[in-house]
């Protein structure tokens, strides 16, 4: 597992470390020193100390454990730094600089030289042209970006082709009181690509789901086969349905125009896909928190019809099935709530009431139901059916996703209780449906026989 | 304008007011007394006072100005209450009870009786089967729902077929530090339907845009013609693409299965449409805050490529055009940032920098550009290009929408500054694109000639 040097290092070298605030070598240094391990500033033309650590002239001169180098130097110097990393036995390097494959033939040559050294010298290279990665759980902030210390530890790993999008996702997750097990911007993928990152985080105990941002990787089949081979649930956001070709190419040097290929491939290999960064996080959180559903059949319980209809509509658009409840369940529901507004699926209780939780449990127990989605506008006098939700999660082991609305200051404590039970809770009806959509796609993954035509599609 | 009695009353009668917490007549009373005007509890079987106000036995006995009655009584009693409202000259009534058109033939008869009285007696009836409405700007909370006092005043009116969805939208808006000029749940639409509500809020000074939630109205053409006739921008969320027929019918007694009809109709009449409640709010906020764009041509300026690509992709899916910038603009941009990552549209500056604002201004000045979308991951050292944004809004009068990401506690003050300039600011790339999508659809509305085939489609 070579990527271990990158994502779980014993010590860090900051190559091109600087005393000048604003410089990449300063910002990276400031982030690096939060790490609970030795951090060495490397700069042949600097003397003295920076942030209380003495400058070293080369990575080969470091006297101590170090297996991650953060390269804060311009593109032309990078190949020599990677040579030295190989010589020093440093197994992981992050290259921030642009000016490689994405910048034309000369940059490509420079990148080729790096790849050659890296492969020979067993250096896992993240980048070039990346803003790095975060592993908040070990205070490992391998980046020059600021404010990253706010991103808390969580159970979802973000693996993004674009560093910018990776940060946007990580901050979004922070703002929703979640967090990430890791955030990786792949950039040009010299030697660490989707496959290497996915394999590493599949083996990471803190990671319960992996979310991918894909702009058009170089080797579709390899990515898809990796997704299929690992045990950790994966969901993908595949960008580029419309023509953004020239711009995208200038970005991470990727082949573009492969949108349809990827969509077909993900479908074939059973990788759930989504259409936006918010959906990516939401589906990822549901896959990370919920037990795996036995199938795509969703039972919806709602305390308000309008959101329930929006949910039922969207779930069907996402490929979920809303099965009829068994006559026994319908009887139980009608016994709990005589004259209930609607006792089939969705079950609409008309308003929340003390028996709401019993209805949720009854639907979760229905043999036709694989996943439960509950929607309830918050009413302070009543709260959420937290006890019933706990039963569904812990005793019945049925995945349950919650949707709600209300003033933050009124409901945030109770939402936190639901989340602590492992129940992803969303603030719009459609986001709850989208999250369930991820679970449903995942449940379907082993059910779709591959056709010869699909095989052809992906190997094109 | 008969709906004035409802939405701008001089005094309120709470019919069925109660001293018992938890009862609808208590909750409605508690909400009503926040209103800055007389509030009369009406209940023939109650004595003394409730919340320091003396019970009155009937609305006909009220001695003072009152033109809004909140009917907190069961369905069978409602027709008599409406009779009395007509007799007392009360011009507006909200009926919370269900058990009318949505509940079958007997309920339909009951509703017919109400409509007859209401039309004869000039009473605007909201509901039955509604959870009421809010006008936060005048502390008018005509509902039994709790926590509604948290929803602040804003400039978007929510008009929803479903009360539940209306509240979900209003609370969502509150949680995003926005607010609403009004929130109306239409329910069964006895006499106040989409048309009446739209016409009223079109004349309301506090309302700069109207957002609609439609589950299948009874008279599509009338709704569409109203949308076309008013001056206030409107955006619609049309639910029901998939089969939710029986459930939806049980809800507000509406005709269902009309999804395609509405989608075609909205397109024909130039009403922007969206696919979720979040998109509805986002597009509504952009339409409310921004000047009307001259056309559908969007100039994108991004400080990070990945989010920029996601934005460009989604904008095109929404029907926006990303025009080439003029050679003059490209020259200016390249002069500002020599060696810029990508100087066409999107303009990608690679990272934020002090000149970022100058690039934004240059793109806004381009004659090919009608709307500007800016995306920037927040960097505290640099902040947002607020001065340039102000110039674009105030001097150039070009609509500008902002997308960003970062830790809330770091960026919320500066985001508030952008919002105060009238620049809607969104926390994911796709939401910024969706909001611009609303502007673009609106700009296109007078450009699409109607065909005979489309006319046939809508009059079916």
mmCIF file of N, CA, C and O in Angstrom, chain B residues 321-403:
data_model
loop_
_atom_site.group_PDB
_atom_site.id
_atom_site.type_symbol
_atom_site.label_atom_id
_atom_site.label_comp_id
_atom_site.label_asym_id
_atom_site.label_seq_id
_atom_site.Cartn_x
_atom_site.Cartn_y
_atom_site.Cartn_z
ATOM 1 N N UNK B 321 -26.391 30.344 -22.377
ATOM 2 C CA UNK B 321 -25.344 30.408 -23.385
ATOM 3 C C UNK B 321 -24.089 30.960 -22.732
ATOM 4 O O UNK B 321 -24.170 31.906 -21.944
ATOM 5 N N UNK B 322 -22.945 30.345 -23.025
ATOM 6 C CA UNK B 322 -21.663 30.900 -22.567
ATOM 7 C C UNK B 322 -20.969 31.478 -23.792
ATOM 8 O O UNK B 322 -20.261 30.760 -24.504
ATOM 9 N N UNK B 323 -21.175 32.769 -24.054
ATOM 10 C CA UNK B 323 -20.627 33.356 -25.277
ATOM 11 C C UNK B 323 -19.106 33.501 -25.183
ATOM 12 O O UNK B 323 -18.562 33.587 -24.086
ATOM 13 N N UNK B 324 -18.450 33.519 -26.325
ATOM 14 C CA UNK B 324 -17.042 33.931 -26.325
ATOM 15 C C UNK B 324 -16.979 35.375 -25.855
ATOM 16 O O UNK B 324 -17.852 36.184 -26.167
ATOM 17 N N UNK B 325 -15.947 35.699 -25.111
ATOM 18 C CA UNK B 325 -15.728 37.102 -24.774
ATOM 19 C C UNK B 325 -15.175 37.807 -26.006
ATOM 20 O O UNK B 325 -14.560 37.182 -26.872
ATOM 21 N N UNK B 326 -15.398 39.103 -26.094
ATOM 22 C CA UNK B 326 -14.847 39.848 -27.234
ATOM 23 C C UNK B 326 -13.323 39.822 -27.163
ATOM 24 O O UNK B 326 -12.751 39.708 -26.065
ATOM 25 N N UNK B 327 -12.650 39.917 -28.287
ATOM 26 C CA UNK B 327 -11.178 39.973 -28.265
ATOM 27 C C UNK B 327 -10.681 41.094 -27.345
ATOM 28 O O UNK B 327 -9.673 40.937 -26.655
ATOM 29 N N UNK B 328 -11.423 42.209 -27.304
ATOM 30 C CA UNK B 328 -11.013 43.318 -26.440
ATOM 31 C C UNK B 328 -10.993 42.872 -24.971
ATOM 32 O O UNK B 328 -10.054 43.148 -24.232
ATOM 33 N N UNK B 329 -12.066 42.192 -24.561
ATOM 34 C CA UNK B 329 -12.118 41.746 -23.164
ATOM 35 C C UNK B 329 -10.993 40.761 -22.876
ATOM 36 O O UNK B 329 -10.336 40.840 -21.828
ATOM 37 N N UNK B 330 -10.769 39.832 -23.808
ATOM 38 C CA UNK B 330 -9.711 38.849 -23.572
ATOM 39 C C UNK B 330 -8.357 39.543 -23.426
ATOM 40 O O UNK B 330 -7.529 39.149 -22.600
ATOM 41 N N UNK B 331 -8.162 40.588 -24.236
ATOM 42 C CA UNK B 331 -6.915 41.344 -24.126
ATOM 43 C C UNK B 331 -6.799 42.011 -22.762
ATOM 44 O O UNK B 331 -5.742 41.947 -22.111
ATOM 45 N N UNK B 332 -7.897 42.644 -22.343
ATOM 46 C CA UNK B 332 -7.884 43.310 -21.040
ATOM 47 C C UNK B 332 -7.572 42.305 -19.942
ATOM 48 O O UNK B 332 -6.738 42.544 -19.059
ATOM 49 N N UNK B 333 -8.241 41.134 -20.010
ATOM 50 C CA UNK B 333 -8.036 40.112 -18.980
ATOM 51 C C UNK B 333 -6.584 39.654 -18.960
ATOM 52 O O UNK B 333 -5.965 39.507 -17.901
ATOM 53 N N UNK B 334 -6.030 39.459 -20.157
ATOM 54 C CA UNK B 334 -4.647 38.983 -20.215
ATOM 55 C C UNK B 334 -3.651 40.055 -19.785
ATOM 56 O O UNK B 334 -2.546 39.749 -19.324
ATOM 57 N N UNK B 335 -4.066 41.311 -19.941
ATOM 58 C CA UNK B 335 -3.225 42.402 -19.451
ATOM 59 C C UNK B 335 -3.244 42.450 -17.918
ATOM 60 O O UNK B 335 -2.224 42.660 -17.275
ATOM 61 N N UNK B 336 -4.438 42.216 -17.375
ATOM 62 C CA UNK B 336 -4.559 42.213 -15.908
ATOM 63 C C UNK B 336 -3.775 41.046 -15.321
ATOM 64 O O UNK B 336 -3.070 41.187 -14.328
ATOM 65 N N UNK B 337 -3.924 39.894 -15.942
ATOM 66 C CA UNK B 337 -3.276 38.692 -15.421
ATOM 67 C C UNK B 337 -2.472 38.011 -16.513
ATOM 68 O O UNK B 337 -2.940 37.064 -17.133
ATOM 69 N N UNK B 338 -1.248 38.479 -16.769
ATOM 70 C CA UNK B 338 -0.450 37.837 -17.815
ATOM 71 C C UNK B 338 -0.265 36.353 -17.485
ATOM 72 O O UNK B 338 -0.054 36.000 -16.318
ATOM 73 N N UNK B 339 -0.415 35.500 -18.498
ATOM 74 C CA UNK B 339 -0.257 34.068 -18.264
ATOM 75 C C UNK B 339 -1.420 33.450 -17.524
ATOM 76 O O UNK B 339 -1.290 32.401 -16.889
ATOM 77 N N UNK B 340 -2.602 34.109 -17.588
ATOM 78 C CA UNK B 340 -3.789 33.623 -16.902
ATOM 79 C C UNK B 340 -4.111 32.198 -17.373
ATOM 80 O O UNK B 340 -3.850 31.826 -18.518
ATOM 81 N N UNK B 341 -4.677 31.407 -16.467
ATOM 82 C CA UNK B 341 -4.955 30.003 -16.755
ATOM 83 C C UNK B 341 -5.870 29.827 -17.959
ATOM 84 O O UNK B 341 -5.620 29.020 -18.846
ATOM 85 N N UNK B 342 -6.957 30.577 -18.007
ATOM 86 C CA UNK B 342 -7.883 30.473 -19.124
ATOM 87 C C UNK B 342 -8.615 31.790 -19.244
ATOM 88 O O UNK B 342 -9.297 32.213 -18.315
ATOM 89 N N UNK B 343 -8.465 32.451 -20.407
ATOM 90 C CA UNK B 343 -8.977 33.817 -20.512
ATOM 91 C C UNK B 343 -10.265 33.915 -21.310
ATOM 92 O O UNK B 343 -10.799 34.987 -21.501
ATOM 93 N N UNK B 344 -10.761 32.794 -21.826
ATOM 94 C CA UNK B 344 -12.043 32.860 -22.509
ATOM 95 C C UNK B 344 -13.141 32.621 -21.474
ATOM 96 O O UNK B 344 -12.924 32.845 -20.286
ATOM 97 N N UNK B 345 -14.269 32.190 -21.843
ATOM 98 C CA UNK B 345 -15.412 32.038 -20.957
ATOM 99 C C UNK B 345 -15.663 30.566 -20.688
ATOM 100 O O UNK B 345 -15.952 29.847 -21.636
ATOM 101 N N UNK B 346 -15.579 30.064 -19.470
ATOM 102 C CA UNK B 346 -15.202 30.737 -18.230
ATOM 103 C C UNK B 346 -13.788 31.311 -18.232
ATOM 104 O O UNK B 346 -12.890 30.736 -18.831
ATOM 105 N N UNK B 347 -13.644 32.434 -17.510
ATOM 106 C CA UNK B 347 -12.323 32.947 -17.209
ATOM 107 C C UNK B 347 -11.873 32.281 -15.913
ATOM 108 O O UNK B 347 -12.580 32.341 -14.909
ATOM 109 N N UNK B 348 -10.727 31.622 -15.969
ATOM 110 C CA UNK B 348 -10.208 30.915 -14.797
ATOM 111 C C UNK B 348 -8.906 31.578 -14.379
ATOM 112 O O UNK B 348 -7.916 31.513 -15.091
ATOM 113 N N UNK B 349 -8.919 32.223 -13.226
ATOM 114 C CA UNK B 349 -7.725 32.959 -12.795
ATOM 115 C C UNK B 349 -6.722 32.052 -12.096
ATOM 116 O O UNK B 349 -5.663 32.517 -11.693
ATOM 117 N N UNK B 350 -7.081 30.771 -11.925
ATOM 118 C CA UNK B 350 -6.133 29.841 -11.313
ATOM 119 C C UNK B 350 -6.174 29.856 -9.803
ATOM 120 O O UNK B 350 -6.193 28.844 -9.162
ATOM 121 N N UNK B 351 -6.147 31.036 -9.237
ATOM 122 C CA UNK B 351 -6.340 31.234 -7.794
ATOM 123 C C UNK B 351 -6.882 32.646 -7.623
ATOM 124 O O UNK B 351 -6.792 33.453 -8.523
ATOM 125 N N UNK B 352 -7.489 32.938 -6.466
ATOM 126 C CA UNK B 352 -7.864 34.343 -6.249
ATOM 127 C C UNK B 352 -6.597 35.179 -6.101
ATOM 128 O O UNK B 352 -5.553 34.653 -5.747
ATOM 129 N N UNK B 353 -6.688 36.439 -6.417
ATOM 130 C CA UNK B 353 -5.539 37.352 -6.282
ATOM 131 C C UNK B 353 -6.104 38.777 -6.255
ATOM 132 O O UNK B 353 -7.286 38.982 -6.556
ATOM 133 N N UNK B 354 -5.283 39.755 -5.922
ATOM 134 C CA UNK B 354 -5.815 41.117 -5.779
ATOM 135 C C UNK B 354 -6.512 41.623 -7.040
ATOM 136 O O UNK B 354 -7.417 42.447 -6.966
ATOM 137 N N UNK B 355 -6.094 41.120 -8.215
ATOM 138 C CA UNK B 355 -6.674 41.604 -9.460
ATOM 139 C C UNK B 355 -7.989 40.920 -9.821
ATOM 140 O O UNK B 355 -8.581 41.199 -10.868
ATOM 141 N N UNK B 356 -8.446 39.995 -8.976
ATOM 142 C CA UNK B 356 -9.630 39.199 -9.302
ATOM 143 C C UNK B 356 -10.827 40.107 -9.628
ATOM 144 O O UNK B 356 -11.557 39.872 -10.590
ATOM 145 N N UNK B 357 -10.995 41.162 -8.833
ATOM 146 C CA UNK B 357 -12.112 42.076 -9.041
ATOM 147 C C UNK B 357 -12.056 42.777 -10.393
ATOM 148 O O UNK B 357 -13.094 42.996 -11.031
ATOM 149 N N UNK B 358 -10.843 43.115 -10.835
ATOM 150 C CA UNK B 358 -10.704 43.776 -12.142
ATOM 151 C C UNK B 358 -11.149 42.836 -13.263
ATOM 152 O O UNK B 358 -11.733 43.271 -14.254
ATOM 153 N N UNK B 359 -10.858 41.562 -13.096
ATOM 154 C CA UNK B 359 -11.283 40.585 -14.097
ATOM 155 C C UNK B 359 -12.812 40.500 -14.125
ATOM 156 O O UNK B 359 -13.427 40.480 -15.197
ATOM 157 N N UNK B 360 -13.412 40.476 -12.940
ATOM 158 C CA UNK B 360 -14.878 40.428 -12.857
ATOM 159 C C UNK B 360 -15.487 41.625 -13.576
ATOM 160 O O UNK B 360 -16.426 41.497 -14.369
ATOM 161 N N UNK B 361 -14.930 42.822 -13.310
ATOM 162 C CA UNK B 361 -15.452 44.036 -13.947
ATOM 163 C C UNK B 361 -15.302 43.961 -15.467
ATOM 164 O O UNK B 361 -16.233 44.306 -16.210
ATOM 165 N N UNK B 362 -14.144 43.488 -15.924
ATOM 166 C CA UNK B 362 -13.912 43.401 -17.379
ATOM 167 C C UNK B 362 -14.935 42.491 -18.046
ATOM 168 O O UNK B 362 -15.474 42.805 -19.113
ATOM 169 N N UNK B 363 -15.230 41.373 -17.422
ATOM 170 C CA UNK B 363 -16.204 40.441 -18.001
ATOM 171 C C UNK B 363 -17.610 41.046 -17.975
ATOM 172 O O UNK B 363 -18.374 40.929 -18.938
ATOM 173 N N UNK B 364 -17.949 41.734 -16.873
ATOM 174 C CA UNK B 364 -19.270 42.362 -16.780
ATOM 175 C C UNK B 364 -19.445 43.436 -17.842
ATOM 176 O O UNK B 364 -20.559 43.685 -18.315
ATOM 177 N N UNK B 365 -18.338 44.081 -18.217
ATOM 178 C CA UNK B 365 -18.410 45.155 -19.221
ATOM 179 C C UNK B 365 -18.498 44.615 -20.653
ATOM 180 O O UNK B 365 -18.798 45.359 -21.586
ATOM 181 N N UNK B 366 -18.231 43.336 -20.830
ATOM 182 C CA UNK B 366 -18.224 42.749 -22.177
ATOM 183 C C UNK B 366 -19.625 42.821 -22.781
ATOM 184 O O UNK B 366 -20.610 42.428 -22.154
ATOM 185 N N UNK B 367 -19.701 43.299 -24.021
ATOM 186 C CA UNK B 367 -21.022 43.475 -24.635
ATOM 187 C C UNK B 367 -21.713 42.149 -24.934
ATOM 188 O O UNK B 367 -22.918 42.108 -25.142
ATOM 189 N N UNK B 368 -20.958 41.064 -24.942
ATOM 190 C CA UNK B 368 -21.565 39.752 -25.186
ATOM 191 C C UNK B 368 -22.202 39.147 -23.938
ATOM 192 O O UNK B 368 -22.855 38.112 -24.015
ATOM 193 N N UNK B 369 -21.962 39.772 -22.787
ATOM 194 C CA UNK B 369 -22.357 39.169 -21.507
ATOM 195 C C UNK B 369 -23.588 39.866 -20.921
ATOM 196 O O UNK B 369 -23.605 41.081 -20.776
ATOM 197 N N UNK B 370 -24.618 39.069 -20.572
ATOM 198 C CA UNK B 370 -25.827 39.619 -19.951
ATOM 199 C C UNK B 370 -25.890 39.392 -18.442
ATOM 200 O O UNK B 370 -26.558 40.123 -17.718
ATOM 201 N N UNK B 371 -25.258 38.333 -17.995
ATOM 202 C CA UNK B 371 -25.264 37.963 -16.569
ATOM 203 C C UNK B 371 -23.860 37.502 -16.208
ATOM 204 O O UNK B 371 -23.211 36.829 -17.012
ATOM 205 N N UNK B 372 -23.405 37.841 -14.993
ATOM 206 C CA UNK B 372 -22.088 37.386 -14.551
ATOM 207 C C UNK B 372 -22.239 36.416 -13.376
ATOM 208 O O UNK B 372 -23.011 36.664 -12.453
ATOM 209 N N UNK B 373 -21.540 35.303 -13.474
ATOM 210 C CA UNK B 373 -21.475 34.362 -12.352
ATOM 211 C C UNK B 373 -20.023 34.286 -11.894
ATOM 212 O O UNK B 373 -19.135 33.980 -12.693
ATOM 213 N N UNK B 374 -19.794 34.583 -10.619
ATOM 214 C CA UNK B 374 -18.437 34.546 -10.063
ATOM 215 C C UNK B 374 -18.341 33.408 -9.054
ATOM 216 O O UNK B 374 -19.218 33.272 -8.195
ATOM 217 N N UNK B 375 -17.307 32.602 -9.167
ATOM 218 C CA UNK B 375 -17.067 31.572 -8.150
ATOM 219 C C UNK B 375 -15.691 31.756 -7.540
ATOM 220 O O UNK B 375 -14.707 31.943 -8.255
ATOM 221 N N UNK B 376 -15.643 31.676 -6.229
ATOM 222 C CA UNK B 376 -14.365 31.854 -5.532
ATOM 223 C C UNK B 376 -14.383 31.114 -4.209
ATOM 224 O O UNK B 376 -15.198 31.391 -3.337
ATOM 225 N N UNK B 377 -13.498 30.162 -4.056
ATOM 226 C CA UNK B 377 -13.269 29.590 -2.731
ATOM 227 C C UNK B 377 -12.722 30.708 -1.860
ATOM 228 O O UNK B 377 -11.788 31.396 -2.262
ATOM 229 N N UNK B 378 -13.301 30.873 -0.680
ATOM 230 C CA UNK B 378 -12.896 31.983 0.152
ATOM 231 C C UNK B 378 -11.460 31.837 0.642
ATOM 232 O O UNK B 378 -11.063 30.781 1.107
ATOM 233 N N UNK B 379 -10.680 32.905 0.486
ATOM 234 C CA UNK B 379 -9.360 32.950 1.117
ATOM 235 C C UNK B 379 -9.303 34.204 1.969
ATOM 236 O O UNK B 379 -9.392 35.315 1.452
ATOM 237 N N UNK B 380 -9.148 33.977 3.256
ATOM 238 C CA UNK B 380 -9.273 35.074 4.214
ATOM 239 C C UNK B 380 -8.320 36.232 3.892
ATOM 240 O O UNK B 380 -8.679 37.399 4.026
ATOM 241 N N UNK B 381 -7.102 35.903 3.430
ATOM 242 C CA UNK B 381 -6.104 36.942 3.176
ATOM 243 C C UNK B 381 -6.573 37.900 2.076
ATOM 244 O O UNK B 381 -6.145 39.041 2.000
ATOM 245 N N UNK B 382 -7.490 37.423 1.254
ATOM 246 C CA UNK B 382 -7.868 38.169 0.067
ATOM 247 C C UNK B 382 -9.310 38.659 0.126
ATOM 248 O O UNK B 382 -9.637 39.752 -0.329
ATOM 249 N N UNK B 383 -10.190 37.826 0.676
ATOM 250 C CA UNK B 383 -11.610 38.177 0.732
ATOM 251 C C UNK B 383 -12.243 38.152 -0.640
ATOM 252 O O UNK B 383 -11.671 37.637 -1.604
ATOM 253 N N UNK B 384 -13.422 38.721 -0.705
ATOM 254 C CA UNK B 384 -14.148 38.777 -1.980
ATOM 255 C C UNK B 384 -13.862 40.100 -2.688
ATOM 256 O O UNK B 384 -13.539 41.099 -2.039
ATOM 257 N N UNK B 385 -14.063 40.132 -3.998
ATOM 258 C CA UNK B 385 -13.872 41.392 -4.741
ATOM 259 C C UNK B 385 -15.105 42.279 -4.598
ATOM 260 O O UNK B 385 -15.771 42.610 -5.581
ATOM 261 N N UNK B 386 -15.392 42.674 -3.345
ATOM 262 C CA UNK B 386 -16.658 43.343 -3.042
ATOM 263 C C UNK B 386 -16.798 44.685 -3.770
ATOM 264 O O UNK B 386 -17.887 45.036 -4.233
ATOM 265 N N UNK B 387 -15.690 45.431 -3.881
ATOM 266 C CA UNK B 387 -15.776 46.723 -4.569
ATOM 267 C C UNK B 387 -16.151 46.536 -6.033
ATOM 268 O O UNK B 387 -17.005 47.252 -6.576
ATOM 269 N N UNK B 388 -15.508 45.573 -6.685
ATOM 270 C CA UNK B 388 -15.818 45.321 -8.088
ATOM 271 C C UNK B 388 -17.268 44.869 -8.241
ATOM 272 O O UNK B 388 -17.980 45.308 -9.155
ATOM 273 N N UNK B 389 -17.710 44.019 -7.325
ATOM 274 C CA UNK B 389 -19.092 43.537 -7.376
ATOM 275 C C UNK B 389 -20.056 44.714 -7.252
ATOM 276 O O UNK B 389 -21.055 44.802 -7.971
ATOM 277 N N UNK B 390 -19.722 45.635 -6.369
ATOM 278 C CA UNK B 390 -20.576 46.815 -6.182
ATOM 279 C C UNK B 390 -20.659 47.630 -7.478
ATOM 280 O O UNK B 390 -21.723 48.107 -7.866
ATOM 281 N N UNK B 391 -19.521 47.793 -8.138
ATOM 282 C CA UNK B 391 -19.502 48.509 -9.419
ATOM 283 C C UNK B 391 -20.394 47.830 -10.447
ATOM 284 O O UNK B 391 -21.168 48.475 -11.154
ATOM 285 N N UNK B 392 -20.280 46.499 -10.520
ATOM 286 C CA UNK B 392 -21.077 45.755 -11.499
ATOM 287 C C UNK B 392 -22.560 45.959 -11.239
ATOM 288 O O UNK B 392 -23.351 46.210 -12.152
ATOM 289 N N UNK B 393 -22.948 45.873 -9.958
ATOM 290 C CA UNK B 393 -24.361 45.995 -9.601
ATOM 291 C C UNK B 393 -24.853 47.418 -9.801
ATOM 292 O O UNK B 393 -25.885 47.654 -10.438
ATOM 293 N N UNK B 394 -24.103 48.384 -9.276
ATOM 294 C CA UNK B 394 -24.646 49.736 -9.184
ATOM 295 C C UNK B 394 -24.365 50.589 -10.410
ATOM 296 O O UNK B 394 -25.218 51.352 -10.840
ATOM 297 N N UNK B 395 -23.175 50.470 -10.987
ATOM 298 C CA UNK B 395 -22.858 51.306 -12.140
ATOM 299 C C UNK B 395 -23.222 50.611 -13.449
ATOM 300 O O UNK B 395 -23.847 51.202 -14.327
ATOM 301 N N UNK B 396 -22.832 49.355 -13.572
ATOM 302 C CA UNK B 396 -23.097 48.649 -14.832
ATOM 303 C C UNK B 396 -24.510 48.074 -14.886
ATOM 304 O O UNK B 396 -25.016 47.775 -15.954
ATOM 305 N N UNK B 397 -25.138 47.903 -13.712
ATOM 306 C CA UNK B 397 -26.481 47.322 -13.621
ATOM 307 C C UNK B 397 -26.581 45.974 -14.328
ATOM 308 O O UNK B 397 -27.581 45.651 -14.961
ATOM 309 N N UNK B 398 -25.522 45.201 -14.206
ATOM 310 C CA UNK B 398 -25.515 43.845 -14.749
ATOM 311 C C UNK B 398 -25.812 42.875 -13.597
ATOM 312 O O UNK B 398 -25.218 43.000 -12.532
ATOM 313 N N UNK B 399 -26.741 41.932 -13.815
ATOM 314 C CA UNK B 399 -26.997 40.965 -12.739
ATOM 315 C C UNK B 399 -25.761 40.132 -12.446
ATOM 316 O O UNK B 399 -25.084 39.679 -13.385
ATOM 317 N N UNK B 400 -25.463 39.952 -11.186
ATOM 318 C CA UNK B 400 -24.285 39.173 -10.803
ATOM 319 C C UNK B 400 -24.669 38.228 -9.669
ATOM 320 O O UNK B 400 -25.335 38.614 -8.716
ATOM 321 N N UNK B 401 -24.269 36.988 -9.821
ATOM 322 C CA UNK B 401 -24.550 35.943 -8.839
ATOM 323 C C UNK B 401 -23.215 35.372 -8.392
ATOM 324 O O UNK B 401 -22.298 35.219 -9.208
ATOM 325 N N UNK B 402 -23.115 35.059 -7.104
ATOM 326 C CA UNK B 402 -21.843 34.644 -6.531
ATOM 327 C C UNK B 402 -21.939 33.227 -5.986
ATOM 328 O O UNK B 402 -22.938 32.840 -5.399
ATOM 329 N N UNK B 403 -20.883 32.453 -6.208
ATOM 330 C CA UNK B 403 -20.788 31.136 -5.588
ATOM 331 C C UNK B 403 -19.508 31.071 -4.789
ATOM 332 O O UNK B 403 -18.486 31.612 -5.202
#
